[in-house]
């Protein structure tokens, strides 16, 4: 019998796999539907599928007849794949995050004028939750929006704003940065819309005059850069993240 | 029934009176005007359907030609009636001939209004018969198949492809859904026409077309027979084609229709004059054909805070109720909306939410209240999301909601997968059944948190409504008192489609439907 008095907490960061209750047990849980009628064959199909996905000991803990020849499963398995965590690189917005008050102070000290930011949810997308969270006074989850920031003048144009109108407004108010919010992602419509915006900015010769930022639940910094944006902000980013980035870039690029 | 919240009936009456004043003060403006989409609705009800060779719907072809010739103030009912007198053709034949360039309707010899009205009457009666047939079919299904207890489980499908929607909707019906809503493709509310035929492409939803309505109705009737329970069909009419979609819904037996008097103005930047005129005719149709309308108060809470702005929801519910009263809509057809959108980390948020939900039930005892699930604070943590939805379901059964739009654990991630709907329905049915009579068993502490919250929200709503009644609805919206959104009187989309009626204008449907619903 093993005389083990401590848990094994040592991780090999070059071979990381999921953790359930024991190091390297590989435990994952999955839920999915197969287009096959409920029954023993369906359960076996789910088991074999999870095995093929690289999980040992697949165990169908629950299945339910969805009607019409569909069956729902909850399956556990032990993932056999590993990841070399020590070799991971992720594109991130490179700026120190300043708090709201620090942002105001930074602008006063380094830019010495109001920073102008305009934002909208563009295209046919009707969701304002993202742009409201960043710009509106109230903000989100206790993080105030740009309207509460000192030395920042911000304008929220709302949803379903055509790209052309957003650009026209940005020119009119001489914006330092444009924020584009996208929530609807079905059939990658956000990619199409964001790309069009970036192209229009390019065509208008504004890309070296204004910062172009995008945000949304399915937006990453990496995606944003691929599409020709300066930065992208996904979930768990708030006004202070966006503002910190904008004001440090303004200084870095000498647009004070 | 004694108020559990100890609400003062005098304050309820005062708020309702202000709302009634707001609605009736708009009626003179509404009665003097018509719009392109209101006129197209008359054509649709007359059975004019189809598209021309560039996919323009025939109702648009007819109205546009009349408008260009300056004939819109007289109304399409006159022009079609007159054309019947002059040519002996049917409304559909007239539209087709106009479309092919073979007829300039305003250039025909013009007879009297009386003759035109008499000529159009048979087509109008036929149209009302068609609608009545659908009303009777619904009543027959409900009698024969029956329905679930309230709250009804209401789920959405939104694949973009009507045939894929059918698969999802039928599966949801088998899993226990009582109402299936087909979400519209994003921005359809801004189209000044209704697309035609079955559609298989859409973003975030599927086009509302008459053929799509028909396909889904047939599918749900089939599943209803299979499961032994009538399954209601829901779609969306707010936007530039409010009344047209209501007419399509009447003809294809929709049971529930999103229809808010102010939503288009505030959240889609549709011109306020246009919206108020269109909502009137759309609601008359709804009242006549026994559709339950749903108002969109939940939208206030996605832009505003659910705690701070609760009174704007109640104020809007009362305004929507009073606009419905004017259109002769029965109490049970009023699906007044509200939503479970309290910030989850708020201490006692559940108590406030419960209070507000019971308040809505007490103030609108016979309405088919529509309760919307958490969306704003759904994070992608599906496990927590399922718990948020469970609390929402508990409040629904406790406060006696009617139409429960089920929350999805995957909200904020994607449009629902088949098993997301199953998990939601299971969650709701479990809680509804397990806590069925909690509402009649539990009373609240006098002057406790729950009672005080409702009393406060009611008094704030009363004040707001008194302000609006004094200020006028148009001016209130211009000043941004709803949802913090300012809309100018002459701004927004669709103003060019608003038209002053002339002295000979008539729309027989309004008179007949208002009369028939009594």
XYZ file of C-alpha atoms in Angstrom, chain A residues 29 31-33 62 64-68 70 72 124-126 128-129 132 136 138 140-142 159-160 184-189 192 217-218 235-236, chain B residues 158-160 167 171 174-175 186-187 189-190 200-205 267-268 302-303 305 308 343 376-377 379 383 412-413 415 418-419 422-423 426:
72
model
C -17.066 16.740 -18.885
C -22.521 17.667 -23.150
C -23.768 17.239 -26.709
C -26.559 15.917 -28.874
C -26.725 10.734 -18.635
C -32.104 11.839 -22.725
C -34.484 11.321 -25.620
C -34.911 14.673 -27.340
C -37.576 13.322 -29.681
C -37.490 13.254 -33.459
C -32.093 13.108 -31.394
C -28.660 14.307 -25.573
C -27.198 45.565 -38.450
C -26.133 44.590 -34.949
C -28.712 45.918 -32.497
C -25.755 48.015 -27.233
C -24.674 46.113 -24.138
C -22.815 50.910 -23.234
C -21.976 55.028 -20.587
C -22.792 53.657 -15.353
C -20.574 47.588 -16.056
C -19.961 45.420 -13.003
C -18.969 48.409 -10.927
C -26.545 50.493 -32.315
C -27.104 49.763 -35.988
C -23.894 39.226 -33.238
C -21.479 36.690 -34.652
C -23.759 34.293 -36.486
C -22.180 33.163 -39.723
C -19.235 35.467 -38.940
C -21.158 38.608 -39.829
C -17.383 40.998 -42.467
C -17.732 38.864 -26.446
C -16.175 36.986 -29.371
C -14.941 39.834 -22.213
C -13.796 41.075 -18.805
C -33.277 31.430 -34.740
C -31.345 29.461 -37.307
C -31.944 31.785 -40.251
C -36.733 20.908 -36.901
C -38.094 19.205 -31.099
C -41.882 17.565 -28.040
C -39.724 18.622 -25.104
C -31.307 41.209 -37.405
C -32.532 44.579 -38.717
C -37.479 45.937 -38.260
C -35.790 48.581 -40.403
C -33.180 30.109 -45.793
C -30.684 32.926 -45.115
C -30.723 35.246 -42.137
C -28.473 36.651 -39.423
C -29.410 36.036 -35.831
C -32.826 34.942 -37.001
C -34.582 51.190 -29.764
C -34.693 51.209 -33.553
C -30.822 46.102 -21.120
C -29.858 49.758 -21.489
C -30.498 49.527 -14.627
C -32.970 52.164 -10.630
C -27.346 42.636 -11.106
C -27.446 41.262 -19.464
C -25.629 39.492 -16.660
C -21.540 35.577 -18.653
C -23.464 26.603 -14.747
C -24.380 35.391 -24.392
C -22.645 32.552 -26.219
C -28.344 31.118 -30.346
C -31.320 21.868 -29.319
C -30.284 20.604 -25.890
C -34.361 20.975 -23.437
C -32.360 21.897 -20.329
C -36.675 20.876 -17.791
